[in-house]
Coordinates of C-alpha atoms in Angstrom, one line a residue:
Chain M
M9 CA 203.8 -86.5 156.8
N10 CA 205.5 -89.8 155.5
I11 CA 203.6 -90.6 153.0
F12 CA 203.8 -86.9 151.2
I13 CA 207.7 -87.6 151.5
Q14 CA 207.4 -91.2 149.9
Q15 CA 205.5 -90.4 147.5
L16 CA 208.4 -87.8 146.8
V17 CA 210.6 -90.4 146.3
N18 CA 209.0 -92.4 144.5
G19 CA 208.1 -89.7 141.6
L20 CA 212.7 -88.8 141.2
A21 CA 212.4 -91.9 139.4
W22 CA 209.9 -90.9 136.6
G23 CA 211.4 -86.9 136.9
G24 CA 214.8 -88.7 135.9
I25 CA 212.9 -90.8 133.7
Y26 CA 211.0 -87.6 131.8
A27 CA 214.3 -85.7 132.4
L28 CA 216.1 -87.6 130.7
I29 CA 214.1 -87.9 127.9
S30 CA 213.0 -84.4 127.8
I31 CA 216.7 -83.5 126.7
G32 CA 216.1 -85.2 123.8
Y33 CA 213.7 -82.9 122.0
T34 CA 214.9 -79.5 123.5
M35 CA 217.6 -79.9 121.8
V36 CA 216.7 -80.8 118.6
Y37 CA 213.9 -77.6 119.3
G38 CA 216.1 -75.8 120.1
V39 CA 219.0 -76.4 116.8
M40 CA 216.0 -76.8 114.2
Q41 CA 213.0 -75.6 115.2
L42 CA 210.5 -79.1 115.5
I43 CA 209.2 -80.9 117.7
N44 CA 210.1 -84.7 116.8
F45 CA 207.8 -87.0 117.0
A46 CA 209.7 -89.3 117.1
H47 CA 211.7 -89.4 120.2
G48 CA 209.2 -91.4 122.3
D49 CA 209.9 -93.9 119.7
V50 CA 214.0 -93.7 120.0
F51 CA 213.5 -94.4 123.8
M52 CA 210.7 -98.0 122.8
A53 CA 213.5 -98.8 120.3
G54 CA 216.4 -98.4 123.1
A55 CA 214.4 -100.7 125.1
F56 CA 214.1 -103.2 123.1
A57 CA 217.6 -103.2 121.8
G58 CA 218.5 -103.1 126.0
L59 CA 216.2 -106.5 126.2
V60 CA 217.8 -108.8 122.6
V61 CA 220.4 -107.8 124.2
A62 CA 220.4 -109.8 127.2
N63 CA 217.9 -112.5 126.6
L64 CA 221.2 -113.1 124.5
L65 CA 224.1 -112.8 127.5
P66 CA 225.0 -116.7 129.2
N67 CA 224.9 -114.7 132.6
K68 CA 222.2 -111.8 132.9
T69 CA 223.1 -110.1 136.6
S70 CA 227.1 -110.3 136.4
F71 CA 228.1 -106.6 136.0
P72 CA 230.3 -106.8 132.5
S73 CA 226.5 -107.7 130.5
V74 CA 224.4 -104.2 132.7
V75 CA 227.3 -102.9 131.4
L76 CA 226.4 -104.3 127.7
V77 CA 223.2 -104.0 128.2
F78 CA 222.8 -100.2 128.7
L79 CA 226.5 -100.1 126.0
S80 CA 223.9 -101.6 123.1
A81 CA 220.9 -99.3 123.9
M82 CA 222.4 -96.7 124.0
L83 CA 224.5 -97.4 121.1
F84 CA 221.6 -98.9 119.3
S85 CA 218.9 -95.2 119.9
T86 CA 221.7 -93.8 119.0
F87 CA 222.3 -95.0 115.2
L88 CA 218.5 -94.7 115.0
G89 CA 218.5 -91.5 115.8
I90 CA 221.1 -90.3 113.2
L91 CA 219.3 -92.7 110.8
I92 CA 216.0 -90.6 111.3
E93 CA 217.6 -87.2 111.1
R94 CA 219.7 -87.6 107.8
F95 CA 216.5 -90.2 105.8
G96 CA 213.4 -87.8 107.2
Y97 CA 214.5 -84.5 108.2
R98 CA 217.9 -83.8 106.3
S99 CA 215.5 -82.6 102.8
L100 CA 213.3 -81.3 104.6
W101 CA 215.7 -79.1 106.4
R102 CA 217.7 -78.6 103.9
K103 CA 214.4 -76.9 101.6
K104 CA 213.5 -74.7 104.8
A105 CA 210.3 -77.1 104.0
P106 CA 207.4 -75.2 106.6
R107 CA 207.5 -76.1 109.5
L108 CA 204.0 -78.2 109.4
S109 CA 206.0 -80.2 106.8
L110 CA 208.7 -81.0 109.0
L111 CA 206.5 -81.8 112.0
I112 CA 204.3 -84.5 109.3
V113 CA 207.1 -86.0 108.8
A114 CA 208.0 -86.2 112.5
V115 CA 204.0 -87.6 113.1
S116 CA 204.9 -90.5 110.0
I117 CA 208.3 -91.9 111.1
S118 CA 206.9 -92.8 115.1
L119 CA 204.3 -93.9 113.5
L120 CA 206.3 -96.3 111.8
L121 CA 208.5 -96.6 114.7
E122 CA 205.8 -98.7 117.0
N123 CA 204.1 -100.6 113.8
G124 CA 207.9 -102.1 112.6
G125 CA 207.7 -102.3 116.1
L126 CA 204.4 -104.3 116.7
F127 CA 205.3 -105.8 113.4
I128 CA 208.2 -107.8 114.6
F129 CA 208.1 -108.2 118.1
G130 CA 204.2 -108.5 118.4
A131 CA 201.5 -106.4 121.1
A132 CA 201.9 -107.9 123.7
P133 CA 203.4 -107.2 126.6
R134 CA 207.5 -108.4 126.9
S135 CA 208.5 -109.4 130.4
F136 CA 212.2 -107.4 130.4
P137 CA 214.9 -109.8 132.5
Q138 CA 215.8 -108.7 135.8
I139 CA 219.4 -108.2 134.6
I140 CA 219.7 -106.2 138.3
P141 CA 218.1 -107.6 141.5
L142 CA 216.0 -105.9 143.3
K143 CA 217.1 -104.3 147.4
N144 CA 214.9 -102.0 149.4
Y145 CA 216.9 -100.1 151.8
S146 CA 215.2 -97.9 154.3
V147 CA 215.9 -95.2 155.8
G148 CA 213.9 -93.0 158.8
G149 CA 210.7 -94.3 157.1
I150 CA 211.1 -93.8 153.9
L151 CA 211.1 -97.0 151.5
F152 CA 213.6 -97.7 147.4
T153 CA 214.3 -99.5 145.9
N154 CA 218.0 -99.7 144.4
L155 CA 216.0 -99.2 140.9
Q156 CA 215.7 -96.1 141.6
L157 CA 218.3 -94.9 143.4
L158 CA 220.0 -96.5 140.2
I159 CA 217.6 -94.3 137.5
I160 CA 218.3 -90.7 139.9
L161 CA 222.0 -91.6 139.8
T162 CA 222.4 -91.8 136.2
S163 CA 220.1 -89.5 135.9
L164 CA 221.9 -87.1 137.7
F165 CA 225.2 -88.5 136.4
L166 CA 224.6 -87.8 132.3
M167 CA 223.1 -84.6 132.6
G168 CA 226.0 -83.6 134.0
I169 CA 227.9 -85.0 130.9
L170 CA 226.1 -83.7 128.9
H171 CA 225.9 -80.4 131.1
I172 CA 229.7 -80.2 130.2
I173 CA 229.5 -81.3 126.8
V174 CA 227.2 -78.4 126.3
M175 CA 228.7 -75.9 128.0
R176 CA 232.2 -76.9 127.8
T177 CA 233.5 -78.6 124.6
K178 CA 233.8 -77.1 120.4
M179 CA 230.7 -79.5 119.3
G180 CA 228.6 -78.2 122.1
R181 CA 229.7 -74.5 121.2
A182 CA 229.2 -75.4 118.0
M183 CA 225.7 -76.9 119.1
R184 CA 224.3 -73.6 120.9
A185 CA 225.7 -71.5 117.8
V186 CA 223.6 -73.0 115.8
A187 CA 220.6 -73.3 118.5
E188 CA 220.7 -68.9 118.4
D189 CA 221.6 -68.4 114.9
S190 CA 221.8 -70.9 112.3
E191 CA 222.0 -68.7 109.3
M192 CA 225.0 -67.0 110.3
S193 CA 226.5 -70.5 112.1
A194 CA 226.5 -71.5 108.1
L195 CA 228.6 -68.0 107.2
L196 CA 231.1 -68.4 110.0
G197 CA 231.6 -72.2 109.4
I198 CA 229.5 -74.0 111.9
P199 CA 229.3 -77.4 110.3
R200 CA 224.8 -76.4 110.4
E201 CA 224.3 -80.4 109.2
R202 CA 227.3 -82.6 111.1
I203 CA 226.2 -80.6 113.8
L204 CA 222.6 -81.4 113.3
S205 CA 223.9 -85.3 113.4
F206 CA 226.0 -84.6 116.6
T207 CA 222.9 -83.0 118.5
F208 CA 220.7 -86.3 117.0
A209 CA 222.9 -88.9 118.3
L210 CA 223.8 -86.9 122.0
G211 CA 220.0 -87.1 122.3
S212 CA 218.6 -90.0 121.4
S213 CA 221.1 -91.9 123.4
L214 CA 220.1 -90.5 126.6
A215 CA 216.7 -91.0 125.8
G216 CA 217.7 -94.8 124.6
I217 CA 219.2 -95.1 128.3
A218 CA 216.1 -93.9 129.8
G219 CA 214.3 -97.1 128.0
V220 CA 216.5 -99.7 129.1
M221 CA 215.6 -97.6 133.0
V222 CA 212.0 -97.8 132.5
A223 CA 212.6 -101.3 130.5
L224 CA 213.4 -102.0 134.8
Y225 CA 211.7 -100.4 136.5
T226 CA 208.4 -101.3 135.0
P227 CA 209.2 -104.9 134.2
Q228 CA 207.6 -104.9 130.6
I229 CA 207.6 -103.2 127.9
N230 CA 206.2 -103.1 124.9
P231 CA 205.6 -101.2 121.2
L232 CA 203.8 -99.3 122.0
M233 CA 205.7 -97.5 125.6
G234 CA 207.1 -94.4 124.3
L235 CA 203.9 -93.1 123.5
L236 CA 203.2 -91.5 126.4
P237 CA 206.3 -91.1 127.6
G238 CA 207.8 -89.2 124.8
L239 CA 204.7 -86.8 125.6
K240 CA 205.5 -85.6 129.0
A241 CA 208.6 -85.4 128.3
F242 CA 207.1 -82.9 125.5
V243 CA 205.4 -81.6 128.2
A244 CA 208.0 -81.5 130.4
A245 CA 210.1 -79.9 127.8
V246 CA 207.4 -77.0 127.6
L247 CA 207.2 -76.8 130.7
G248 CA 210.9 -76.1 132.1
G249 CA 210.6 -73.3 128.5
I250 CA 211.4 -75.4 125.1
G251 CA 215.2 -74.5 124.3
S252 CA 216.7 -75.1 127.3
I253 CA 218.4 -77.8 128.7
P254 CA 218.3 -77.0 132.4
G255 CA 215.0 -76.2 131.7
A256 CA 213.9 -79.3 131.0
M257 CA 216.0 -81.1 133.5
L258 CA 213.5 -79.4 136.0
G259 CA 210.4 -79.8 134.2
G260 CA 210.8 -83.3 133.7
F261 CA 211.6 -83.9 137.4
V262 CA 208.8 -81.1 138.5
L263 CA 206.5 -83.4 135.8
G264 CA 207.0 -86.4 137.9
E265 CA 207.0 -85.0 140.7
A266 CA 203.8 -83.1 140.5
E267 CA 202.5 -87.6 137.3
T268 CA 203.3 -89.7 141.7
L269 CA 201.0 -87.1 143.3
V270 CA 198.7 -86.5 141.3
S271 CA 198.0 -90.9 140.8
A272 CA 198.6 -90.4 145.0
Y273 CA 195.9 -89.0 146.3
L274 CA 193.8 -88.1 143.7
S275 CA 193.3 -91.1 140.9
S276 CA 196.0 -93.0 138.9
S277 CA 193.9 -92.3 135.9
Y278 CA 193.5 -89.3 136.2
R279 CA 197.2 -89.1 135.3
D280 CA 197.4 -88.2 131.8
L281 CA 194.7 -86.2 131.7
F282 CA 196.7 -84.0 134.4
A283 CA 199.7 -83.9 132.5
F284 CA 197.9 -82.6 129.3
L285 CA 196.3 -80.3 131.6
V286 CA 199.5 -78.5 132.3
L287 CA 200.5 -78.2 128.5
I288 CA 197.6 -76.3 128.1
L289 CA 197.5 -74.3 131.3
I290 CA 201.5 -73.6 130.8
L291 CA 201.4 -72.5 127.1
L292 CA 198.5 -71.1 128.2
F293 CA 199.3 -69.0 130.4
R294 CA 203.5 -68.9 130.6
P295 CA 204.4 -70.4 126.8
Q296 CA 207.3 -69.8 126.6
G297 CA 207.7 -72.4 130.2
L298 CA 209.5 -72.1 133.6
L299 CA 213.3 -71.0 132.4
G300 CA 212.8 -70.1 128.9
K301 CA 212.6 -66.5 127.2
G302 CA 210.7 -65.1 125.6
V303 CA 210.6 -64.6 122.1
V304 CA 210.3 -62.1 119.3
E305 CA 208.7 -62.4 116.6
K306 CA 210.6 -61.9 113.5
I307 CA 209.2 -60.5 110.2
Chain C
M3 CA 177.8 -67.6 98.3
S4 CA 177.4 -68.3 94.7
K5 CA 174.6 -69.2 92.6
R6 CA 176.3 -72.0 90.2
A7 CA 177.6 -74.1 93.7
L8 CA 173.5 -73.8 95.0
I9 CA 172.1 -74.3 91.9
I10 CA 174.6 -78.0 91.7
F11 CA 173.4 -78.2 95.4
L12 CA 169.8 -78.5 94.7
L13 CA 169.7 -80.9 91.9
S14 CA 172.3 -83.3 94.2
I15 CA 168.4 -83.6 96.8
P16 CA 166.8 -85.5 94.3
F17 CA 169.9 -87.4 93.0
L18 CA 170.6 -88.5 96.1
F19 CA 167.3 -89.6 96.8
I20 CA 166.5 -92.2 93.6
L21 CA 170.4 -93.5 94.7
N22 CA 169.6 -93.9 98.2
Y23 CA 167.1 -96.0 97.1
F24 CA 168.7 -98.3 95.2
L25 CA 171.7 -98.4 97.4
S26 CA 170.0 -99.3 100.6
N27 CA 168.4 -102.3 99.6
P28 CA 170.4 -104.9 99.8
S29 CA 169.3 -107.1 96.7
L30 CA 170.6 -104.9 94.4
F31 CA 173.0 -103.1 96.1
S32 CA 175.9 -105.3 98.4
P33 CA 176.0 -104.1 101.6
Y34 CA 179.3 -104.5 102.9
A35 CA 180.1 -102.4 99.5
L36 CA 177.2 -99.8 100.9
Q37 CA 179.9 -100.1 104.1
I38 CA 182.6 -98.8 103.1
I39 CA 180.3 -95.7 100.3
V40 CA 178.8 -94.5 103.9
L41 CA 182.4 -94.4 105.7
M42 CA 183.7 -92.9 102.2
G43 CA 181.7 -89.7 102.7
I44 CA 182.3 -89.2 105.9
N45 CA 185.5 -89.2 106.3
A46 CA 184.9 -87.1 103.4
I47 CA 183.1 -84.9 105.5
L48 CA 186.3 -84.9 107.8
A49 CA 189.0 -84.3 106.0
I50 CA 187.2 -80.8 104.6
S51 CA 187.1 -79.8 108.7
W52 CA 191.0 -80.3 108.8
D53 CA 191.1 -79.0 106.0
L54 CA 189.9 -76.0 106.2
I55 CA 192.2 -75.7 109.7
A56 CA 195.6 -76.8 108.4
G57 CA 195.2 -76.2 104.5
V58 CA 193.2 -72.8 105.2
T59 CA 193.6 -71.5 107.6
G60 CA 197.6 -72.5 107.6
Q61 CA 196.6 -73.6 112.0
F62 CA 198.1 -77.3 112.5
S63 CA 195.3 -79.1 114.3
I64 CA 196.2 -83.2 115.5
G65 CA 193.7 -83.5 118.3
H66 CA 190.7 -83.5 115.3
A67 CA 189.0 -87.1 117.2
G68 CA 189.1 -85.3 119.7
F69 CA 185.9 -83.5 118.4
M70 CA 185.2 -86.3 116.4
A71 CA 184.5 -89.0 119.2
I72 CA 182.6 -85.2 120.6
G73 CA 179.9 -85.0 118.0
A74 CA 180.0 -89.2 117.8
Y75 CA 179.4 -89.5 122.4
S76 CA 176.9 -86.1 122.1
S77 CA 174.6 -87.4 119.2
A78 CA 174.8 -91.4 120.7
F79 CA 174.4 -90.5 123.8
L80 CA 171.2 -88.7 123.4
T81 CA 169.6 -90.9 120.7
L82 CA 170.0 -94.5 123.1
N83 CA 168.7 -92.3 126.1
Y84 CA 166.0 -89.8 125.0
H85 CA 164.8 -91.3 121.7
I86 CA 165.0 -87.9 119.3
P87 CA 165.8 -87.7 115.9
L88 CA 168.9 -88.1 114.2
I89 CA 168.1 -84.7 113.0
F90 CA 167.9 -82.6 116.5
A91 CA 171.3 -85.5 117.8
I92 CA 173.2 -84.5 115.3
L93 CA 172.6 -80.2 115.9
F94 CA 173.6 -80.4 119.6
S95 CA 176.3 -82.0 118.4
A96 CA 177.3 -79.7 115.8
F97 CA 176.2 -77.2 118.2
L98 CA 178.3 -78.9 121.5
S99 CA 182.2 -79.6 118.8
L100 CA 180.8 -75.8 118.2
L101 CA 181.7 -74.9 121.7
A102 CA 184.6 -76.8 121.6
G103 CA 186.3 -75.7 118.5
F104 CA 186.1 -71.5 121.0
L105 CA 187.2 -73.8 123.3
V106 CA 190.8 -74.5 121.5
G107 CA 190.9 -71.7 119.4
I108 CA 191.0 -68.9 122.3
P109 CA 194.6 -70.8 122.4
S110 CA 195.4 -69.5 119.4
L111 CA 195.3 -66.1 121.2
R112 CA 198.9 -66.9 122.4
L113 CA 200.2 -69.4 120.3
R114 CA 201.3 -69.8 117.8
G115 CA 202.6 -73.3 114.7
D116 CA 204.3 -76.1 116.7
Y117 CA 202.8 -75.4 120.3
L118 CA 199.0 -74.1 119.1
A119 CA 199.4 -78.1 117.0
I120 CA 201.1 -79.1 120.4
A121 CA 197.7 -77.9 122.7
T122 CA 195.0 -79.9 120.1
L123 CA 197.1 -83.5 120.9
G124 CA 196.5 -81.6 123.7
F125 CA 192.5 -81.6 124.3
G126 CA 192.3 -84.6 122.1
E127 CA 194.1 -86.9 124.5
I128 CA 192.2 -84.9 127.5
V129 CA 188.8 -85.3 125.2
R130 CA 189.8 -89.1 124.9
V131 CA 190.9 -90.3 128.5
A132 CA 187.0 -88.0 130.0
I133 CA 185.8 -90.7 127.9
L134 CA 187.4 -92.9 129.5
N135 CA 186.4 -92.2 133.0
M136 CA 182.7 -90.4 132.7
N137 CA 181.0 -93.8 133.5
S138 CA 177.6 -93.5 131.6
L139 CA 179.1 -92.7 128.8
G140 CA 179.9 -96.4 128.8
G141 CA 183.6 -95.5 129.3
A142 CA 186.4 -97.6 128.6
R143 CA 184.1 -100.2 127.5
G144 CA 182.1 -97.8 124.9
M145 CA 178.8 -97.5 123.8
K146 CA 177.0 -101.2 121.9
G147 CA 173.3 -100.6 120.5
I148 CA 173.1 -97.1 118.9
P149 CA 170.3 -96.8 117.3
I150 CA 172.0 -97.0 113.1
L151 CA 170.2 -93.8 112.1
S152 CA 172.5 -92.7 109.6
S153 CA 172.8 -93.4 105.8
F154 CA 173.6 -92.8 103.1
F155 CA 171.9 -90.5 102.1
S156 CA 172.2 -88.3 105.3
V157 CA 175.1 -88.1 104.7
Y158 CA 176.3 -87.9 101.5
F159 CA 173.6 -85.1 102.3
L160 CA 175.4 -83.6 104.8
L161 CA 178.4 -83.9 102.2
A162 CA 177.0 -81.6 99.4
I163 CA 176.1 -78.8 102.9
S164 CA 179.9 -79.4 103.8
L165 CA 180.6 -79.2 100.3
W166 CA 178.4 -75.6 99.5
L167 CA 179.3 -73.8 102.7
C168 CA 183.4 -74.4 102.5
L169 CA 183.3 -73.5 98.7
S170 CA 181.0 -70.4 99.4
L171 CA 184.0 -69.4 102.6
L172 CA 186.4 -69.6 100.1
K173 CA 185.4 -67.4 98.1
S174 CA 184.2 -65.2 100.1
Q175 CA 185.6 -62.5 101.7
Q176 CA 185.8 -63.5 105.5
G177 CA 187.8 -67.1 102.7
R178 CA 190.4 -64.7 101.5
I179 CA 191.0 -63.3 105.3
L180 CA 191.4 -67.3 105.8
L181 CA 193.8 -67.2 103.6
S182 CA 195.9 -64.7 104.3
I183 CA 196.4 -66.1 107.7
R184 CA 198.3 -69.0 106.5
E185 CA 200.2 -67.1 103.9
N186 CA 201.2 -65.0 106.7
E187 CA 200.6 -63.8 110.0
V188 CA 202.5 -60.7 110.8
A189 CA 201.0 -59.5 108.1
S190 CA 198.1 -59.8 107.8
Q191 CA 197.2 -58.8 111.6
M192 CA 200.5 -56.3 110.2
M193 CA 196.7 -55.6 107.2
G194 CA 194.2 -54.9 109.9
V195 CA 192.6 -58.3 110.0
D196 CA 192.0 -59.2 113.2
I197 CA 193.5 -62.5 114.0
V198 CA 192.6 -64.1 116.1
R199 CA 188.8 -63.9 115.9
Y200 CA 189.3 -65.6 112.4
K201 CA 191.4 -68.7 113.9
V202 CA 189.0 -69.1 116.2
L203 CA 186.0 -68.8 114.0
A204 CA 187.6 -70.7 111.7
F205 CA 188.8 -73.8 114.0
A206 CA 185.0 -73.4 115.6
F207 CA 183.1 -73.7 111.7
S208 CA 186.0 -76.2 111.7
A209 CA 184.8 -78.1 114.9
C210 CA 181.1 -78.8 114.2
L211 CA 181.9 -80.3 110.8
A212 CA 183.9 -83.3 112.6
G213 CA 181.5 -83.5 114.9
I214 CA 178.8 -83.5 112.5
A215 CA 180.6 -86.1 111.3
G216 CA 181.4 -88.1 114.6
A217 CA 178.1 -88.2 115.0
L218 CA 177.6 -90.0 111.6
Y219 CA 179.8 -92.4 112.0
A220 CA 177.8 -93.1 116.0
H221 CA 175.2 -94.2 113.9
W222 CA 176.8 -95.8 111.3
T223 CA 178.9 -98.4 113.4
S224 CA 176.4 -98.2 116.1
F225 CA 179.7 -98.8 118.7
I226 CA 181.8 -96.3 119.3
H227 CA 185.1 -97.0 121.7
P228 CA 187.1 -94.2 123.1
D229 CA 189.7 -96.0 121.1
S230 CA 188.3 -95.3 118.1
F231 CA 189.4 -91.1 118.8
T232 CA 193.2 -91.3 119.4
F233 CA 196.0 -89.9 118.5
M234 CA 196.0 -92.4 115.6
K235 CA 192.6 -91.1 114.0
S236 CA 193.7 -87.9 114.3
I237 CA 196.7 -88.8 111.9
E238 CA 194.3 -90.3 109.9
I239 CA 192.4 -87.6 108.9
I240 CA 195.8 -85.9 108.3
L241 CA 196.6 -88.3 105.6
M242 CA 193.8 -87.5 103.9
G243 CA 194.2 -84.1 104.4
V244 CA 197.7 -84.4 102.8
I245 CA 196.8 -86.5 100.0
G246 CA 194.6 -84.6 98.9
G247 CA 196.8 -81.2 98.4
M248 CA 195.7 -79.7 101.3
G249 CA 194.4 -76.0 100.4
T250 CA 191.6 -77.7 98.2
I251 CA 189.0 -78.3 98.9
Y252 CA 187.8 -80.9 96.4
G253 CA 191.2 -82.2 97.1
A254 CA 190.9 -83.1 100.5
A255 CA 187.0 -84.7 100.4
I256 CA 188.5 -86.4 96.9
G257 CA 191.5 -87.7 100.4
G258 CA 188.7 -89.0 102.4
A259 CA 187.1 -90.7 100.0
I260 CA 191.3 -92.6 99.0
V261 CA 192.3 -93.5 102.1
T262 CA 189.4 -95.7 103.7
L263 CA 189.4 -97.2 100.0
L264 CA 193.2 -97.8 100.0
P265 CA 193.2 -100.5 103.7
E266 CA 190.4 -102.6 101.8
G267 CA 192.8 -102.7 98.8
L268 CA 195.5 -102.9 102.0
R269 CA 193.2 -106.2 103.0
L270 CA 192.6 -108.1 99.6
L271 CA 196.4 -108.4 98.5
L272 CA 197.2 -109.6 102.4
E273 CA 194.8 -112.1 102.4
Q274 CA 196.7 -114.0 100.6
N275 CA 199.4 -114.5 103.0
P276 CA 198.5 -115.2 106.3
L277 CA 201.2 -114.2 108.1
L278 CA 201.0 -110.4 106.8
Y279 CA 197.2 -111.1 107.6
Q280 CA 197.6 -111.2 111.4
N281 CA 199.7 -108.3 111.3
K282 CA 196.9 -106.7 109.1
E283 CA 196.4 -103.8 111.4
F284 CA 200.2 -102.9 111.5
I285 CA 201.1 -102.6 107.6
R286 CA 197.8 -101.2 107.7
M287 CA 199.7 -98.0 109.2
L288 CA 202.9 -98.8 108.3
F289 CA 201.5 -98.3 104.1
F290 CA 200.3 -95.1 105.9
A291 CA 202.4 -93.3 107.2
S292 CA 205.7 -94.3 104.6
L293 CA 202.3 -92.4 102.2
L294 CA 202.7 -89.6 103.8
M295 CA 206.4 -89.5 105.2
I296 CA 206.1 -89.7 101.2
F297 CA 203.4 -87.1 100.1
I298 CA 204.8 -85.0 102.1
I299 CA 208.7 -85.5 100.9
L300 CA 208.4 -85.2 97.6
R301 CA 204.8 -84.0 96.5
P302 CA 204.3 -82.1 99.2
Q303 CA 200.9 -79.8 97.2
G304 CA 198.9 -83.4 97.6
I305 CA 197.3 -85.4 94.1
F306 CA 195.5 -82.1 93.0
G307 CA 197.6 -80.5 93.6
K308 CA 196.5 -76.4 94.3
K309 CA 194.0 -76.1 90.8
E310 CA 190.3 -74.9 92.7

């Protein structure tokens, strides 16, 4: 029983990371019905921004420098997210291009970021400096590290802030209005394109923080690191119900737990297979996800 | 099936035979050039198969490398272990990928647009990871020493057959139905079209062609590896279809040929600069990705437009 609880605790950390990334997917999907494939690579870019800043700092383990690493990753990925929206999607979105075209552009932006990263940083994995020294704790026989604790608490904290932004602020209300009916909200005078930029910025900043946390947790990063977590975060978003923020959180945690259990009790090589199997099963039997609402086809 | 297409097809056979004789003779023709020409043909078949799903039926697939992998591995397994002739290996792999196509097509019962695309992505990854975990297929080591059975003739003969089949399909009633599904699924359903049946059939047929291309590929390069069939390969296939113009069969075939040639041209350019040459793979993908983006934003109809 102890082993089982131990695995659950291990799964929580990955769950929090998946949840943070999948919120970005779900928000963008909510407002513009686009699967932003480049989102996983924004997460990678955040990790690399953190690496560059961490290598520049003299006293890496001090509290201000840790904050600085997180902030710079967040700022850089936010900037990148806005850039992607502005130069990749906006012109197509304005033209009301088919969703297929948007999807192809998303895939090509993702390739640009990955291969650009490979060109700049090389394919060999980089080790991330240990800006937070590892400590082990044990409560009632269950082991956990301060990093796991940090990841879980930070992700819960950020999700709380996000909830307040989306539910309580004017910007959040405008976002929900655009997600509900984009045309109608434009008629009512909501600046749709600004809302879009804001959505990308918000989602990307969360992905950037997730990037640094993964970099600290694994502690090696490479330019292709965004590919698989990105796809899995998407699976998490679909699992929870794409377009729903609480769904993305739930999906992230469920997927993280399920993956950890699969690699603990079956084999770690089936971990990725399992994630995609979950995706296809969910798509087949409950396409609206765990918390999503069914959509009626409009003619 | 149109009579003119049939005549052209029949005439092409002796022509291919003669060409095959000249091209396969290393003293007359450089093996490097032959290599590229054969790969152009294989990629043209792949591009046609993708175009049939995405361009003609409007069902986006981003897992086509999965079908190709199934074709490549199944026929390589047969010829390597049971030494059967290429034609039976190809038939078997075509059948197997046809089944896979059915399997992937069935979710289209419930899924539309982006969701179906994601399901195909998931399928492609599942195929790759499954092969990676199968020891009888070489696992992560890949499969070596596959007998080289494909030739210029077999590749271009099958390309001619696929072109003929696809072009006559487009002219037929079934082809028109596929086009109507692309234009508006709901409307064609209202007209009484059994859209699920047609979507599944289109998927199966497309997968079958991709599987054949995979089999030809395995028997030409004699080495296959799970990494040859990643998400990137699927993107390459999409690029071929998009460059040629989605919805045109000839366009897709030519797109396949162009995308095979481009890296060779790029290689010649990069060879002059050692720093760039070291990173040629990344530059190739950067180039492909930018091309894909430019095409979708500035010329979504592809090089050849919508004329056919």
